[in-house]
Structures are given as C-alpha cells and as structure tokens.
mmCIF file with all atom_site columns, C-alpha atoms and ligand atoms in Angstrom:
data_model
loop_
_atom_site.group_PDB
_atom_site.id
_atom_site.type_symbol
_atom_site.label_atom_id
_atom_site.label_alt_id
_atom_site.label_comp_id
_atom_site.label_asym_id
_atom_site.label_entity_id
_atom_site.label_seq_id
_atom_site.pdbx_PDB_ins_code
_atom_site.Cartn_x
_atom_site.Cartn_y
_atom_site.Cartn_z
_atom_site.occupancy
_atom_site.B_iso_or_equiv
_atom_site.pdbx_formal_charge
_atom_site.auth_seq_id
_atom_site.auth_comp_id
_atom_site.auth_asym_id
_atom_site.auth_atom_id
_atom_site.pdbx_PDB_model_num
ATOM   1   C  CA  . UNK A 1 1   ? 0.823   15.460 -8.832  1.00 84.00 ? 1   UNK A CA  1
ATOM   2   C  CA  . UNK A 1 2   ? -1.764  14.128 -6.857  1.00 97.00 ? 2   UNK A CA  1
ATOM   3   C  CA  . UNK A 1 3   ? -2.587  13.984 -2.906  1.00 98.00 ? 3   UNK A CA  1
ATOM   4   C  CA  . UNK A 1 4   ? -4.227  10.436 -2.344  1.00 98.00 ? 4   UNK A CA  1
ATOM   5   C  CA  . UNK A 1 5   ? -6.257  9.645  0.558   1.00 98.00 ? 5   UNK A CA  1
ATOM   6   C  CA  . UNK A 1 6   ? -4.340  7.299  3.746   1.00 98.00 ? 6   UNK A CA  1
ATOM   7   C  CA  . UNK A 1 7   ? -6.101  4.335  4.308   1.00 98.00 ? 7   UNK A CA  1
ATOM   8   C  CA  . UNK A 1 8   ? -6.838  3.869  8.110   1.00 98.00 ? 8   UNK A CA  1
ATOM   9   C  CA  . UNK A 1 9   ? -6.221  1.318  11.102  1.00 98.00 ? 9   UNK A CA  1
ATOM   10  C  CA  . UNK A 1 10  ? -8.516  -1.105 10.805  1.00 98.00 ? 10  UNK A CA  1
ATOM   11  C  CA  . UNK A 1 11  ? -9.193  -1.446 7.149   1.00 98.00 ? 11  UNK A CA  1
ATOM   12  C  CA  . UNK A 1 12  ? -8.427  -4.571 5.933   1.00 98.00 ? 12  UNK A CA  1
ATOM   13  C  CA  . UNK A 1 13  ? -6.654  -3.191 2.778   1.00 98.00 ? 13  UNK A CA  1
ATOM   14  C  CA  . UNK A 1 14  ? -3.662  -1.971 5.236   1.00 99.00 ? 14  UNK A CA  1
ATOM   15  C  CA  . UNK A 1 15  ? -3.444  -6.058 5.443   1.00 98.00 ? 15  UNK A CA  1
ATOM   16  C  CA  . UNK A 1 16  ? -2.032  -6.424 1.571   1.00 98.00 ? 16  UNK A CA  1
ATOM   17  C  CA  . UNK A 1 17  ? 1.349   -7.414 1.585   1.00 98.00 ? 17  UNK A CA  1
ATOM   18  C  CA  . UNK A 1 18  ? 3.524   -5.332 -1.324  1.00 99.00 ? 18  UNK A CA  1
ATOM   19  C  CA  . UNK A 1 19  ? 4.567   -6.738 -4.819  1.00 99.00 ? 19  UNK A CA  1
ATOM   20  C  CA  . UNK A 1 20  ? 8.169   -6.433 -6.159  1.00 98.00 ? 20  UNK A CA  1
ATOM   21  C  CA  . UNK A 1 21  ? 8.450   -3.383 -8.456  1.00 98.00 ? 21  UNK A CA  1
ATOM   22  C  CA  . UNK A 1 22  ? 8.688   -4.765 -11.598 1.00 98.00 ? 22  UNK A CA  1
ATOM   23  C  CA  . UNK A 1 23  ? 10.552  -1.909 -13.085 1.00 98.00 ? 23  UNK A CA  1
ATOM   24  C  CA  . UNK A 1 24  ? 11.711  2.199  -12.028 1.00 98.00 ? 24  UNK A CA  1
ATOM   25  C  CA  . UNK A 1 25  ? 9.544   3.866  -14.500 1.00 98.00 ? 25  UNK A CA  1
ATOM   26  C  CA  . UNK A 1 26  ? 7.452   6.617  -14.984 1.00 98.00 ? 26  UNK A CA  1
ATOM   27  C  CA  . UNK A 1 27  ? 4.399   5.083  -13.794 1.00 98.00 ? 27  UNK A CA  1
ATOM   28  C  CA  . UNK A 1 28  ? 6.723   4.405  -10.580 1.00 98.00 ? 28  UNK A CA  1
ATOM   29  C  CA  . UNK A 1 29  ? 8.089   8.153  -10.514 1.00 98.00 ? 29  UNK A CA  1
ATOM   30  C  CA  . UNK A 1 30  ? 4.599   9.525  -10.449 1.00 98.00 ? 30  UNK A CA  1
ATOM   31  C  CA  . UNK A 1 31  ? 3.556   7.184  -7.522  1.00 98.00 ? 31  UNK A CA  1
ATOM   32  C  CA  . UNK A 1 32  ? 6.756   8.254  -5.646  1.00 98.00 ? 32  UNK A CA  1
ATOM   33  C  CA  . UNK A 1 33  ? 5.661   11.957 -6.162  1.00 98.00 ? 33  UNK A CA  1
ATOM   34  C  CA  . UNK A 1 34  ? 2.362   11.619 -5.019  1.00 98.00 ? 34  UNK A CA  1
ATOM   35  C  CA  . UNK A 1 35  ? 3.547   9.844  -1.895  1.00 98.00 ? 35  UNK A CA  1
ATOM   36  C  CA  . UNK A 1 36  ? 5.644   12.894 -1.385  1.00 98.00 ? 36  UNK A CA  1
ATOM   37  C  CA  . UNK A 1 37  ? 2.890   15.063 -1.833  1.00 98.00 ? 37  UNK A CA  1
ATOM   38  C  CA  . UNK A 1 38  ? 0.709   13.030 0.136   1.00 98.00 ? 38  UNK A CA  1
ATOM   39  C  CA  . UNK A 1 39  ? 3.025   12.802 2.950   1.00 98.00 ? 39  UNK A CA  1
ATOM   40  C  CA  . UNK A 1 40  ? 3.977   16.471 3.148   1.00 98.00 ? 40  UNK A CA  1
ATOM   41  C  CA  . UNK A 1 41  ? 0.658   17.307 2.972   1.00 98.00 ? 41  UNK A CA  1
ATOM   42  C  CA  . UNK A 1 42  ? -0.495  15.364 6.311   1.00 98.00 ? 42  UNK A CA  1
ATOM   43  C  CA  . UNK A 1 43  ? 2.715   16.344 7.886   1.00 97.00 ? 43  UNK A CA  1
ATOM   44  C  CA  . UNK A 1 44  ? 4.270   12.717 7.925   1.00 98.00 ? 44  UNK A CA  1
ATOM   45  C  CA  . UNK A 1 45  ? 8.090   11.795 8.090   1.00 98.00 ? 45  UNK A CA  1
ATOM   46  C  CA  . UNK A 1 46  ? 7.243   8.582  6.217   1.00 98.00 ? 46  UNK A CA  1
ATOM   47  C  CA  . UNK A 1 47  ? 4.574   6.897  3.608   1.00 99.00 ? 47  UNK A CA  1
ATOM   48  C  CA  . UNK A 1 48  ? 4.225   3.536  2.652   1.00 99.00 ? 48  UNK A CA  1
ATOM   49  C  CA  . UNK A 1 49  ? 2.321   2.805  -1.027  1.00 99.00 ? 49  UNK A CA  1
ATOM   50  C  CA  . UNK A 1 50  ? 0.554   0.333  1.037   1.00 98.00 ? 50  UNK A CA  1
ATOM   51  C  CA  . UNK A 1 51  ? -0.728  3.434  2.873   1.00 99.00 ? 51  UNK A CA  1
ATOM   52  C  CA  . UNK A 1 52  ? -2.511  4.860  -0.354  1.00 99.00 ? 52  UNK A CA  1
ATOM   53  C  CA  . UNK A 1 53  ? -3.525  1.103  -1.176  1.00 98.00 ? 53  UNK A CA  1
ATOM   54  C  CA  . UNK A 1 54  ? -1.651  0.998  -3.810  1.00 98.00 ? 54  UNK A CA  1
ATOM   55  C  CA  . UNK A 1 55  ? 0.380   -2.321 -2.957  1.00 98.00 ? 55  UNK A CA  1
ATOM   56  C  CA  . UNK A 1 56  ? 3.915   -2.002 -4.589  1.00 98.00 ? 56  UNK A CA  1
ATOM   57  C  CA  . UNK A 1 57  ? 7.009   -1.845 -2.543  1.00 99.00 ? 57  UNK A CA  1
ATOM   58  C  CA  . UNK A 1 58  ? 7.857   1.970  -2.624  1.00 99.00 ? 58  UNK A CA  1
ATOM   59  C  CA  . UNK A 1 59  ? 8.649   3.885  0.625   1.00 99.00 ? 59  UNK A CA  1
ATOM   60  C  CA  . UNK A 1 60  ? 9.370   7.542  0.744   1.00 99.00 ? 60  UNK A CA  1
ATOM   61  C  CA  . UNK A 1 61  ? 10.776  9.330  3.748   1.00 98.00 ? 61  UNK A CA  1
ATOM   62  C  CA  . UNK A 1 62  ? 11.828  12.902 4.506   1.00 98.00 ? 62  UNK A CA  1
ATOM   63  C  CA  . UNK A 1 63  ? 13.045  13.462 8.434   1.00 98.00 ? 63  UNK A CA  1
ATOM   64  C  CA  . UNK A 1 64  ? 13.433  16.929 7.747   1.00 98.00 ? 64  UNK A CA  1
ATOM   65  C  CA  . UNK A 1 65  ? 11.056  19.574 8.579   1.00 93.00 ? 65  UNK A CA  1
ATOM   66  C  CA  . UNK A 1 66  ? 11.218  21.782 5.225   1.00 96.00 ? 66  UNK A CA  1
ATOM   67  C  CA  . UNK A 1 67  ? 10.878  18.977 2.698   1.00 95.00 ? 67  UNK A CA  1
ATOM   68  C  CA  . UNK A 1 68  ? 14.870  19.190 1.798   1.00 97.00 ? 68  UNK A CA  1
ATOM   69  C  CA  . UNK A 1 69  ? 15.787  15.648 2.217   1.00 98.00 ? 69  UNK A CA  1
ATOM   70  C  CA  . UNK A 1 70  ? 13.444  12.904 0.373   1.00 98.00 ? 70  UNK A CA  1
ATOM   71  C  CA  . UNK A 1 71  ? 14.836  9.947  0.528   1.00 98.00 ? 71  UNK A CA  1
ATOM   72  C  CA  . UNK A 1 72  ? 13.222  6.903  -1.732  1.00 98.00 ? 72  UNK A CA  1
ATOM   73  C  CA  . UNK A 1 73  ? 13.106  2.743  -1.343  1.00 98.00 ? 73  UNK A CA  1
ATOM   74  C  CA  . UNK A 1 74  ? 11.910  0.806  -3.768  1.00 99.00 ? 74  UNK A CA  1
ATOM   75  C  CA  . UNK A 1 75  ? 12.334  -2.688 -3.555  1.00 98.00 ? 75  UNK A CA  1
ATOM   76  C  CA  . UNK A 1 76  ? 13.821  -2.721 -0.247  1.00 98.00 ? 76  UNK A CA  1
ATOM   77  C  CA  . UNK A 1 77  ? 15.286  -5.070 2.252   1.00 98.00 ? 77  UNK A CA  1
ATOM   78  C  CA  . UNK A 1 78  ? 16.977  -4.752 5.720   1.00 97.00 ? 78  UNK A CA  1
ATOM   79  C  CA  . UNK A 1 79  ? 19.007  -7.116 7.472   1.00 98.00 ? 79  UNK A CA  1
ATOM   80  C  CA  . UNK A 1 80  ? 19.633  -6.238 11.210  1.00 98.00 ? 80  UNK A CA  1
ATOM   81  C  CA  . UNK A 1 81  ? 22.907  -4.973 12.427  1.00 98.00 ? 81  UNK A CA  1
ATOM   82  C  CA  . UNK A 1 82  ? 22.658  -4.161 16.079  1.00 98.00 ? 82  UNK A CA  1
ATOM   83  C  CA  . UNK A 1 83  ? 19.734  -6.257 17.397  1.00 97.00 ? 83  UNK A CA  1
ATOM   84  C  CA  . UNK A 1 84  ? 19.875  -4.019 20.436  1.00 98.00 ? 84  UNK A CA  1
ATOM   85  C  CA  . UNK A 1 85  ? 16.427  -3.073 21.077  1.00 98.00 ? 85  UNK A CA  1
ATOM   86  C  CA  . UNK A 1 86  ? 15.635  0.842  21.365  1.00 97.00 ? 86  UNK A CA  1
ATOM   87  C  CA  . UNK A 1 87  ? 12.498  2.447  22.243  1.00 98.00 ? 87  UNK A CA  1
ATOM   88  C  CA  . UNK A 1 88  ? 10.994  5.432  20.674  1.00 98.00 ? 88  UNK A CA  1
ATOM   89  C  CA  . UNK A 1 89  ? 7.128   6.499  20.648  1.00 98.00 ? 89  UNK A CA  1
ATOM   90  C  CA  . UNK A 1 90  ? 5.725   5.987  16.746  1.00 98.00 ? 90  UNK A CA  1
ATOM   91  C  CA  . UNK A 1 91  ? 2.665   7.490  15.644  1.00 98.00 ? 91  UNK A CA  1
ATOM   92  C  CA  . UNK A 1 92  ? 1.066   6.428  12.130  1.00 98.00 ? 92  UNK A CA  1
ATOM   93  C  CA  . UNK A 1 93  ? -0.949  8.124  9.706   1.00 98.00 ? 93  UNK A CA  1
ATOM   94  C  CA  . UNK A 1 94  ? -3.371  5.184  9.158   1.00 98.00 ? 94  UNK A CA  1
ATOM   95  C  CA  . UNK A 1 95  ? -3.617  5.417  12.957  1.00 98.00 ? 95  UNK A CA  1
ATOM   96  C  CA  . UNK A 1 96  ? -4.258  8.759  13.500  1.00 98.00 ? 96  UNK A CA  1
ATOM   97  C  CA  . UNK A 1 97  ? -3.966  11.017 17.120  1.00 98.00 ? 97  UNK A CA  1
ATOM   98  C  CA  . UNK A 1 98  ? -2.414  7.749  18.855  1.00 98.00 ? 98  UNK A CA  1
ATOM   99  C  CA  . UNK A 1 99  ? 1.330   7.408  19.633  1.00 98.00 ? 99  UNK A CA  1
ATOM   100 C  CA  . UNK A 1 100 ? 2.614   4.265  21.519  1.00 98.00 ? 100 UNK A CA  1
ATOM   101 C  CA  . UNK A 1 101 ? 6.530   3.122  22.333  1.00 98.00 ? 101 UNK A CA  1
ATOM   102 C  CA  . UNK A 1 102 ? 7.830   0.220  19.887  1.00 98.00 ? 102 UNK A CA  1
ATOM   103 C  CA  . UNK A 1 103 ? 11.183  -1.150 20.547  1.00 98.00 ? 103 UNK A CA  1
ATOM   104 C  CA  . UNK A 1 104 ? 13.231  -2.146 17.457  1.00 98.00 ? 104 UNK A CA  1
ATOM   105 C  CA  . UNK A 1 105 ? 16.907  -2.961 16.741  1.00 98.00 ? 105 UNK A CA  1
ATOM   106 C  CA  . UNK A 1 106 ? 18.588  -0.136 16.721  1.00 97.00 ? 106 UNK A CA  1
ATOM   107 C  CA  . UNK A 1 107 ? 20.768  -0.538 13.770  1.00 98.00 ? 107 UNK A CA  1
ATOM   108 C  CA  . UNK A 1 108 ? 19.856  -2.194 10.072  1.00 98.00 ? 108 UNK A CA  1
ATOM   109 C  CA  . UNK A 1 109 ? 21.177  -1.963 6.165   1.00 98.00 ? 109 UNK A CA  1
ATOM   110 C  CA  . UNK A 1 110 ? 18.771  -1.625 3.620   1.00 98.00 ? 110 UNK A CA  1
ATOM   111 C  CA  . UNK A 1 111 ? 19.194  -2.154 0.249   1.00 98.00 ? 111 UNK A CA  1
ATOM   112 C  CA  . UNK A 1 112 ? 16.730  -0.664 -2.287  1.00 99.00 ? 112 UNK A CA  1
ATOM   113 C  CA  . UNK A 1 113 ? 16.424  1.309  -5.000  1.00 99.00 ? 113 UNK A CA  1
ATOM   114 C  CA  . UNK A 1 114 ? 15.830  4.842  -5.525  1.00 98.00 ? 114 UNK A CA  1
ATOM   115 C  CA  . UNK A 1 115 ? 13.740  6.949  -8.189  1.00 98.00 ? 115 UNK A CA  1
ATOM   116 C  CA  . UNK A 1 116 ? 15.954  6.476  -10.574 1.00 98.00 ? 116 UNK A CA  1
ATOM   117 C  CA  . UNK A 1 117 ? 16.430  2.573  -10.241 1.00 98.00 ? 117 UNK A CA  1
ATOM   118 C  CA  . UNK A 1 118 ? 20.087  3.193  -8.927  1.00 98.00 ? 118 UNK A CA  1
ATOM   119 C  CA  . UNK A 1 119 ? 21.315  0.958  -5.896  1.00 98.00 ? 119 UNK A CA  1
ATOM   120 C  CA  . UNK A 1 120 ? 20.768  2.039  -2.311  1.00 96.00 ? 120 UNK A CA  1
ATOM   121 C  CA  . UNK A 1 121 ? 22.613  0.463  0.024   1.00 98.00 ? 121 UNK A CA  1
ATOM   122 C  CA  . UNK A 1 122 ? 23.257  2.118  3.631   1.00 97.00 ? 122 UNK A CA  1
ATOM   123 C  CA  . UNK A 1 123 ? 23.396  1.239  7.431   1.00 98.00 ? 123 UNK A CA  1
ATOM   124 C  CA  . UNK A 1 124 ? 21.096  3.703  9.569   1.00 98.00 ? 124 UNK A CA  1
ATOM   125 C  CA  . UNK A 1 125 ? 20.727  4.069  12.674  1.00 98.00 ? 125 UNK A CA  1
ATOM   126 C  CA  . UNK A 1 126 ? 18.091  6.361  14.890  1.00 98.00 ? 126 UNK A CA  1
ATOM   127 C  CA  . UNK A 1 127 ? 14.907  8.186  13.874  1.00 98.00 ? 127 UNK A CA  1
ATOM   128 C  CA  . UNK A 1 128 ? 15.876  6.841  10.178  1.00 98.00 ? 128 UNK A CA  1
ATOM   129 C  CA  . UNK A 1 129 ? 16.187  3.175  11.261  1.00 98.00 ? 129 UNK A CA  1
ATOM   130 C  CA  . UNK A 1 130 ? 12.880  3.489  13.253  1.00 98.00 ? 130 UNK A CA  1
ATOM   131 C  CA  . UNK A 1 131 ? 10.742  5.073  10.525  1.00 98.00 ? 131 UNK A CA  1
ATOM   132 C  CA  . UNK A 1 132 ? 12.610  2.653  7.685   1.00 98.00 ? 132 UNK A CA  1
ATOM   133 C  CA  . UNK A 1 133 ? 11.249  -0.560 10.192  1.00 98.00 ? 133 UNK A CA  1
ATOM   134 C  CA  . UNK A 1 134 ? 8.173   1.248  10.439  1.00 98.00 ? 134 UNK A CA  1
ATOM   135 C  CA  . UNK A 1 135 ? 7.710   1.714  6.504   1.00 98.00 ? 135 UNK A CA  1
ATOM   136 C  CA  . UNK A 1 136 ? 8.940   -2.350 5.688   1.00 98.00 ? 136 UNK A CA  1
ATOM   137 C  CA  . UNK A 1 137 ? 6.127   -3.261 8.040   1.00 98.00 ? 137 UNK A CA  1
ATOM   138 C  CA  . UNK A 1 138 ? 3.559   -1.535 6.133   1.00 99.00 ? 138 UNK A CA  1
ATOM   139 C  CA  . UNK A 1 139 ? 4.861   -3.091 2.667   1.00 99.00 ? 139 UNK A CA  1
ATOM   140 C  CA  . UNK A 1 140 ? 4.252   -6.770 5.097   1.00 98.00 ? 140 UNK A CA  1
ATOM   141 C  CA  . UNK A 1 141 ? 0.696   -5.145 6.306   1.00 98.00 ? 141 UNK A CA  1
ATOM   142 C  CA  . UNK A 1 142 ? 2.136   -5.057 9.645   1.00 98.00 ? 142 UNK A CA  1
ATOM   143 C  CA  . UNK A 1 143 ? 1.098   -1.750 11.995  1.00 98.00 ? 143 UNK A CA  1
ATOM   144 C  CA  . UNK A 1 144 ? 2.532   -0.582 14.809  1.00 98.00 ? 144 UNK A CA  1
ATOM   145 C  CA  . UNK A 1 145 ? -0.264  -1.517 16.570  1.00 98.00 ? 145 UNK A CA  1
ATOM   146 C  CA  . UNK A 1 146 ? -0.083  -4.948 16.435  1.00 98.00 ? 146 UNK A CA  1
ATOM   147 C  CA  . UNK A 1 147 ? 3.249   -4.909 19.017  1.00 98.00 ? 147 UNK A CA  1
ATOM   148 C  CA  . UNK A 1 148 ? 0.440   -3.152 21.555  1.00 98.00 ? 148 UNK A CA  1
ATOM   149 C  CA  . UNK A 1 149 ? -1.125  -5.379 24.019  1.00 98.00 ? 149 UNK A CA  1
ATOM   150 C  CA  . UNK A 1 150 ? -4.695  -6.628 22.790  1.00 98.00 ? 150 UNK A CA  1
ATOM   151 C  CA  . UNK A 1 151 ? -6.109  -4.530 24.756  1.00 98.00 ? 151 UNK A CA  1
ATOM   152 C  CA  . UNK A 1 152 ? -4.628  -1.086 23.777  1.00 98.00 ? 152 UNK A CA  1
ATOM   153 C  CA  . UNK A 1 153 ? -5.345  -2.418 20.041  1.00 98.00 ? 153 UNK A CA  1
ATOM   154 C  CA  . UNK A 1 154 ? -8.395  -3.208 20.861  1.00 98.00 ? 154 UNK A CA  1
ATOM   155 C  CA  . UNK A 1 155 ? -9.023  0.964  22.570  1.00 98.00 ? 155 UNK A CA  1
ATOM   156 C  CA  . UNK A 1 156 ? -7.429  1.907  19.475  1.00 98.00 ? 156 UNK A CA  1
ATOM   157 C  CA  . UNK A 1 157 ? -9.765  0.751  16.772  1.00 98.00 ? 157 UNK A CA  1
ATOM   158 C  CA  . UNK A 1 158 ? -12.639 1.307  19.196  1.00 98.00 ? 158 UNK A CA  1
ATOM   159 C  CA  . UNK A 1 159 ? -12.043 5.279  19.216  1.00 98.00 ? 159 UNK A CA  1
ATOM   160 C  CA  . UNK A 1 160 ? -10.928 4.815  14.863  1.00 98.00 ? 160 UNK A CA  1
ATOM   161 C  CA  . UNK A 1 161 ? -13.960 3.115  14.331  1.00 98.00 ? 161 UNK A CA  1
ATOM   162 C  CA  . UNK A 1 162 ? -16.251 5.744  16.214  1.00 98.00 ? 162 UNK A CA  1
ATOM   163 C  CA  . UNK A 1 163 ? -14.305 8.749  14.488  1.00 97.00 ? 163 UNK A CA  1
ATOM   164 C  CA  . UNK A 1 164 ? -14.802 6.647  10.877  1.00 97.00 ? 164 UNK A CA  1
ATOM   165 C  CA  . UNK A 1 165 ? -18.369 6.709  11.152  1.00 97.00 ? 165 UNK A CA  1
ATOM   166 C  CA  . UNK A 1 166 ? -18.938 10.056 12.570  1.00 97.00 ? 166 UNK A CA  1
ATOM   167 C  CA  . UNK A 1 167 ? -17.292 11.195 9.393   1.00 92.00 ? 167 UNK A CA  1
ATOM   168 C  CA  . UNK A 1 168 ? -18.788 8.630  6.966   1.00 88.00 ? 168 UNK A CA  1
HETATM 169 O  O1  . GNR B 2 .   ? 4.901   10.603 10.445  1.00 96.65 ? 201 GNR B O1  1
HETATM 170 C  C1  . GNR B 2 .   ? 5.250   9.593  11.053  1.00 96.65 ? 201 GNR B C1  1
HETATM 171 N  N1  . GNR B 2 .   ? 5.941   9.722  12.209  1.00 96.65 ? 201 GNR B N1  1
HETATM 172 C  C2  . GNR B 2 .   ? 6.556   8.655  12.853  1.00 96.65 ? 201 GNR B C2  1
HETATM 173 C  C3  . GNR B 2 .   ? 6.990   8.861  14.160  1.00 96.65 ? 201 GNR B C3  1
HETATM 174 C  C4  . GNR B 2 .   ? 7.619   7.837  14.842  1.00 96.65 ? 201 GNR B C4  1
HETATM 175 C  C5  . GNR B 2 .   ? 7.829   6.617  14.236  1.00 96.65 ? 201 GNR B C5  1
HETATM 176 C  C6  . GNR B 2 .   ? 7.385   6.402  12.944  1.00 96.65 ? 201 GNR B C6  1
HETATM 177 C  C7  . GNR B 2 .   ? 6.754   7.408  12.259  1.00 96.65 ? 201 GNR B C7  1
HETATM 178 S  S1  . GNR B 2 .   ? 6.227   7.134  10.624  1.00 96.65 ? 201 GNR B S1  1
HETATM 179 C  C8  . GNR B 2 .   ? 4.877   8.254  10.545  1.00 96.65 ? 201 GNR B C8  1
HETATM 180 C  C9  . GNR B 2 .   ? 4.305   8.305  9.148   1.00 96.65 ? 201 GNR B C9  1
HETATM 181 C  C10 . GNR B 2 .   ? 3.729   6.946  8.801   1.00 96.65 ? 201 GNR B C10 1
HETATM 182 O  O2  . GNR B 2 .   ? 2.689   6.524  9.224   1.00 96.65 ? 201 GNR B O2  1
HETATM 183 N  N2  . GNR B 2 .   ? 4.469   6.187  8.041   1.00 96.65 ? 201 GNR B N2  1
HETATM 184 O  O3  . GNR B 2 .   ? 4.053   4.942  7.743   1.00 96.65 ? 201 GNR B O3  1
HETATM 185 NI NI1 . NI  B 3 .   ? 2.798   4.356  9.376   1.00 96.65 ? 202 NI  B NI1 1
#
C-alpha cells in the first residue's frame, strides 16, 4: 500500500471531472487501499480519487475515529430525498487549515458499488450525507469553496498559494 500525495485548492487538476469505473478489479482494490491509507494517514473522514489525481469515480469514507468502519463508492450516484437544507462547517484536505459552513439537503440515496463490485444502495442522512455530497463534488471537480462568496475564495487561495510556495 501506498500513501499518495492530496492535490491542493487551487490546482487545476482538482478541476477533472471522474470517469466511470470500467470494472471492480484489482487495479481498483489497490487504489481503494491507498485512499484508505492516504486518508487515515492525514486524519480525513473522506477521500476522493480525484483528490490523489487519479480521476476515476471511487470515494472512500470512514466517520469513525479508529479506522473500524470504511465504507467504499464506486460508481456512485445520489438522488436527493429531503431537499431540506442543513448546515454544517466542512473542512477539505485539498484546502487545508480552512473550515467554512455549506448547507446541503439533508437527506440523499446513493447507489454505488463497493470493493467488491456488489450493489450499494442506502439513504443517509447527517455527517454521512454531508461528507458523501462533499466526496460526489470532488468526482464533478467541485470544492467546497466554490459555495463561499468570491471573496472568502478569493482569501482562501491567497493564504494556499503563499503556503505552496513557501514550501515549493
Ligand atoms: O476530513 C474531512 N472532514 C470533513 C468535515 C466536514 C465535511 C466534510 C469533510 S470531508 C474531509 C476530507 C475531504 O477533504 N474529503 O474530500
Ligand atoms: Ni474534500
């Protein structure tokens, strides 16, 4: 297994929007353990693919805090079941040390499949339906972010870019 390095807010390769999975195999089951591995590793409760620029749709979340429940989505879609908007402050990997309220319906299904290929198909609700929104936007190249005013965006990639070079 492998830790792979996040891309960050604003490279353009977080842009890419995600192919379809052609097929569950072991070339997939090594990506979704390095996304694990990756996402333990920085402390995450979610990773896109997209987020390693590798641009496949495969999502991997784990809401617990001892690595006991990973939960995989390949292929997914949602479809909205309670368009009732909740808040809840999101922070991103590829946008590290900021946090910022989104609002977001607060149920959804999603069907996908999961390391094995088998059929997914639940209705969430709470910090699960918040980081599974989260994750589809990244497989769209969509970022948190860019439901921020212009101007917060704007702060954002200011203090990113700054950090970027000060470590290039
Ligand atoms: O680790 C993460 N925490 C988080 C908190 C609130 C809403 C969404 C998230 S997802 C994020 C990991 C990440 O960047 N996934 O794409
Ligand atoms: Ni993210």
């Amino acid at each position: 297994m492998a830790i792979r390095k996040i891309l960050e807010f604003p490279d353009p390769r977080l842009r890419t929007r995600a192919a379809i999975v052609p097929a569950v195999d072991g070339r997939i089951q090594t990506l979704i353990d390095d996304m694990f591995e990756t996402m333990y590793d920085a402390n995450g409760i979610g990773l896109a693919a997209s987020q390693i620029d590798v641009h496949e749709q495969v999502i991997v979340i784990d809401l617990s805090s001892d690595g006991s429940a990973p939960r995989v989505f390949v292929n997914p879609s949602i479809e909205v079941i309670d368009e009732t908007l909740d808040g809840f402050e999101e922070g991103c990997l590829s946008v590290p040390g900021f946090s910022e309220a989104v609002e977001r319906p607060k149920a959804i299904k999603v069907e996908a499949l999961d390391r094995d290929g088998r059929p997914v198909d639940e209705t969430v609700t709470g910090l699960l339906a918040v980081c599974l929104q989260h994750e589809m936007d990244h497989l769209q190249g969509k970022l948190f972010v860019d439901y921020l005013s212009p101007l917060k965006r704007q702060r954002i990639r200011q203090r990113l870019e700054k950090e970027q070079r000060r470590k290039a």
